């Protein structure tokens, strides 16, 4: 099953993020209830590995912490995506490393990519990305109040021609 571990956005944060892309004239906006900060993209995971992953995430001892969304940016030529950035945080880096090590221990092969924490707000097809210019004029000024991360979530990603649909498979409270 195509899956990933992420931090879901609280409703009020997601609503605020949704308003950022209100004026976009092209591209596909990510719906508020699909917004998340990915800690580890796992790709296709075998059912047995998923069980081990679930056990490992349940056993993880990490406390809750705060994150702050700060700045806007883009990935890819065109660009392909618009995202909200995340203020550097040792707690966030620690939980991301922990999730990666749990995934590897469960037998999941995780890509070695630099962790650039972000929340994707919109995706663009070729030729659409220019529309991002209007939104990026607010980039420097963009910043939200910090919010507390109380849990991490294991999601399944179901791909279809109209985009990905995310399903919550399990939630893991951060109790320390
Ligand atoms: P993105 O939002 O920047 O595209 C589910 O696809 C989540 O995993 C998304 O948040 C996506 O990031 C992230 N992700 C990281 N690496 C990925 C990859 N190689 N393929 C698809 N999604 C990836």
Short mmCIF file of C-alpha atoms and ligand atoms in Angstrom, two decimals:
data_model
loop_
_atom_site.label_atom_id
_atom_site.label_comp_id
_atom_site.label_asym_id
_atom_site.label_seq_id
_atom_site.Cartn_x
_atom_site.Cartn_y
_atom_site.Cartn_z
CA UNK A 1 0.00 0.00 0.00
CA UNK A 2 1.32 3.43 -0.96
CA UNK A 3 1.79 5.15 2.37
CA UNK A 4 3.45 7.94 4.29
CA UNK A 5 3.79 9.27 7.82
CA UNK A 6 2.84 12.90 8.36
CA UNK A 7 1.56 15.55 10.72
CA UNK A 8 -2.01 16.51 9.85
CA UNK A 9 -2.93 20.19 10.03
CA UNK A 10 -5.31 21.40 12.75
CA UNK A 11 -8.60 22.63 11.23
CA UNK A 12 -7.96 26.31 11.90
CA UNK A 13 -4.45 26.15 10.40
CA UNK A 14 -5.75 24.30 7.33
CA UNK A 15 -8.47 26.93 6.84
CA UNK A 16 -5.88 29.70 6.99
CA UNK A 17 -3.66 27.84 4.52
CA UNK A 18 -6.63 27.33 2.21
CA UNK A 19 -7.10 31.10 2.05
CA UNK A 20 -3.49 31.56 0.88
CA UNK A 21 -4.32 29.98 -2.48
CA UNK A 22 -7.74 31.64 -2.83
CA UNK A 23 -6.60 33.82 -5.72
CA UNK A 24 -4.81 31.11 -7.75
CA UNK A 25 -5.90 31.25 -11.38
CA UNK A 26 -4.47 27.85 -12.34
CA UNK A 27 -3.36 24.64 -10.67
CA UNK A 28 -5.01 22.34 -8.19
CA UNK A 29 -5.39 23.57 -4.61
CA UNK A 30 -4.90 20.99 -1.86
CA UNK A 31 -8.15 20.72 0.14
CA UNK A 32 -7.87 21.68 3.84
CA UNK A 33 -8.56 18.17 5.14
CA UNK A 34 -5.79 16.73 2.91
CA UNK A 35 -3.09 19.16 4.11
CA UNK A 36 -0.17 17.61 5.98
CA UNK A 37 3.53 17.89 6.73
CA UNK A 38 5.22 14.71 5.52
CA UNK A 39 7.81 13.17 7.83
CA UNK A 40 8.51 10.10 5.70
CA UNK A 41 7.21 9.09 2.28
CA UNK A 42 7.30 5.30 2.30
CA UNK A 43 6.09 4.37 -1.17
CA UNK A 44 4.53 0.97 -1.63
CA UNK A 45 4.72 -0.94 1.65
CA UNK A 46 3.96 -4.68 1.97
CA UNK A 47 1.16 -5.54 4.41
CA UNK A 48 3.56 -7.40 6.73
CA UNK A 49 5.92 -4.42 6.84
CA UNK A 50 2.94 -2.15 7.51
CA UNK A 51 2.16 -4.18 10.63
CA UNK A 52 5.76 -3.92 11.83
CA UNK A 53 5.72 -0.21 11.06
CA UNK A 54 2.51 0.17 13.07
CA UNK A 55 4.08 -1.65 16.03
CA UNK A 56 7.19 0.52 15.80
CA UNK A 57 5.24 3.76 15.62
CA UNK A 58 3.10 2.69 18.57
CA UNK A 59 6.24 2.02 20.60
CA UNK A 60 7.83 5.38 19.70
CA UNK A 61 8.38 7.57 22.77
CA UNK A 62 8.26 11.17 21.61
CA UNK A 63 6.66 14.12 23.37
CA UNK A 64 4.38 16.71 21.79
CA UNK A 65 6.06 19.85 20.43
CA UNK A 66 5.26 23.06 18.59
CA UNK A 67 5.72 23.85 14.92
CA UNK A 68 5.42 27.16 13.17
CA UNK A 69 4.58 27.58 9.51
CA UNK A 70 6.72 30.28 7.99
CA UNK A 71 7.25 31.49 4.43
CA UNK A 72 6.04 30.16 1.09
CA UNK A 73 8.10 28.42 -1.55
CA UNK A 74 7.97 26.22 -4.63
CA UNK A 75 9.44 22.95 -5.86
CA UNK A 76 10.26 21.89 -9.37
CA UNK A 77 10.59 23.60 -12.69
CA UNK A 78 7.51 25.49 -13.70
CA UNK A 79 7.06 25.31 -10.68
CA UNK A 80 5.22 22.05 -9.89
CA UNK A 81 4.12 22.76 -6.33
CA UNK A 82 3.54 25.66 -3.97
CA UNK A 83 4.09 25.06 -0.26
CA UNK A 84 4.17 26.67 3.16
CA UNK A 85 7.52 26.29 4.91
CA UNK A 86 8.21 25.32 8.50
CA UNK A 87 10.45 27.15 10.99
CA UNK A 88 13.53 25.08 11.87
CA UNK A 89 12.87 23.00 14.96
CA UNK A 90 15.08 20.42 16.70
CA UNK A 91 11.99 18.56 17.93
CA UNK A 92 10.62 18.26 14.39
CA UNK A 93 13.95 17.00 13.07
CA UNK A 94 14.16 14.51 15.93
CA UNK A 95 10.70 13.08 15.31
CA UNK A 96 11.40 12.86 11.57
CA UNK A 97 14.61 10.90 12.21
CA UNK A 98 12.79 8.66 14.67
CA UNK A 99 10.03 7.88 12.14
CA UNK A 100 12.66 7.09 9.48
CA UNK A 101 14.49 4.70 11.78
CA UNK A 102 11.23 2.99 12.75
CA UNK A 103 10.38 2.61 9.05
CA UNK A 104 13.80 1.16 8.23
CA UNK A 105 13.57 -1.23 11.17
CA UNK A 106 10.23 -2.39 9.76
CA UNK A 107 11.96 -3.26 6.48
CA UNK A 108 10.76 -0.26 4.49
CA UNK A 109 13.28 1.20 2.06
CA UNK A 110 13.08 4.96 2.50
CA UNK A 111 14.58 7.36 -0.03
CA UNK A 112 17.59 9.30 1.23
CA UNK A 113 16.47 12.83 0.57
CA UNK A 114 17.23 15.96 2.52
CA UNK A 115 14.29 16.72 4.80
CA UNK A 116 12.70 19.98 3.67
CA UNK A 117 9.63 20.24 5.89
CA UNK A 118 6.67 21.79 4.09
CA UNK A 119 2.92 21.67 3.61
CA UNK A 120 1.94 21.48 -0.05
CA UNK A 121 -0.80 23.99 -0.86
CA UNK A 122 -1.20 23.59 -4.63
CA UNK A 123 0.07 21.50 -7.53
CA UNK A 124 0.58 22.62 -11.12
CA UNK A 125 0.63 20.87 -14.44
CA UNK A 126 3.14 21.90 -17.05
CA UNK A 127 2.44 25.44 -18.18
CA UNK A 128 0.26 26.30 -15.16
CA UNK A 129 2.97 27.18 -12.65
CA UNK A 130 3.27 30.81 -13.68
CA UNK A 131 0.03 31.43 -11.78
CA UNK A 132 1.98 31.08 -8.56
CA UNK A 133 3.45 34.58 -8.97
CA UNK A 134 0.36 36.29 -7.52
CA UNK A 135 0.49 34.17 -4.37
CA UNK A 136 4.26 34.47 -3.92
CA UNK A 137 4.00 38.23 -3.52
CA UNK A 138 2.77 37.43 0.04
CA UNK A 139 5.60 34.95 0.64
CA UNK A 140 7.90 37.13 2.72
CA UNK A 141 5.12 38.17 5.05
CA UNK A 142 3.64 34.73 5.53
CA UNK A 143 3.81 33.22 9.02
CA UNK A 144 1.30 31.61 11.36
CA UNK A 145 1.18 31.26 15.13
CA UNK A 146 2.81 28.04 16.31
CA UNK A 147 0.57 25.06 16.95
CA UNK A 148 1.14 22.00 19.10
CA UNK A 149 1.67 18.66 17.39
CA UNK A 150 -0.03 16.04 19.55
CA UNK A 151 0.14 13.09 17.17
CA UNK A 152 1.59 11.74 13.95
CA UNK A 153 -0.49 9.89 11.37
CA UNK A 154 0.09 6.98 9.04
CA UNK A 155 -1.71 7.64 5.76
CA UNK A 156 -2.48 5.56 2.70
CA UNK A 157 -2.36 7.46 -0.58
CA UNK A 158 -4.81 6.32 -3.25
CA UNK A 159 -3.90 7.66 -6.67
CA UNK A 160 -6.49 8.46 -9.32
CA UNK A 161 -6.59 10.67 -12.41
CA UNK A 162 -8.22 13.44 -10.34
CA UNK A 163 -5.35 13.39 -7.81
CA UNK A 164 -4.42 11.54 -4.63
CA UNK A 165 -6.91 10.73 -1.90
CA UNK A 166 -5.44 10.25 1.56
CA UNK A 167 -6.82 7.75 4.05
CA UNK A 168 -5.88 7.78 7.74
CA UNK A 169 -4.65 4.29 8.63
CA UNK A 170 -3.59 4.99 12.21
CA UNK A 171 -2.79 7.86 14.56
CA UNK A 172 0.01 7.82 17.16
CA UNK A 173 -0.27 10.21 20.10
CA UNK A 174 2.97 11.92 21.09
CA UNK A 175 2.98 11.23 24.81
CA UNK A 176 6.72 11.28 25.47
P1 LIG B 1 4.64 16.80 -1.65
O1 LIG B 1 3.39 17.26 -0.94
O2 LIG B 1 5.75 17.76 -1.56
O3 LIG B 1 4.36 16.30 -3.03
C1 LIG B 1 2.16 11.99 -0.11
O4 LIG B 1 2.44 11.86 -1.47
C2 LIG B 1 3.12 12.91 0.57
O5 LIG B 1 4.46 12.37 0.49
C3 LIG B 1 3.19 14.30 -0.02
O6 LIG B 1 3.25 15.22 1.05
C4 LIG B 1 4.47 14.33 -0.81
O7 LIG B 1 5.15 15.54 -0.81
C5 LIG B 1 5.33 13.36 -0.03
N1 LIG B 1 6.39 12.77 -0.85
C6 LIG B 1 7.71 12.80 -0.59
N2 LIG B 1 8.40 12.13 -1.50
C7 LIG B 1 7.51 11.68 -2.39
C8 LIG B 1 7.63 10.91 -3.59
N3 LIG B 1 8.81 10.47 -4.04
N4 LIG B 1 6.50 10.65 -4.26
C9 LIG B 1 5.30 11.09 -3.82
N5 LIG B 1 5.12 11.79 -2.69
C10 LIG B 1 6.22 12.08 -1.99
#
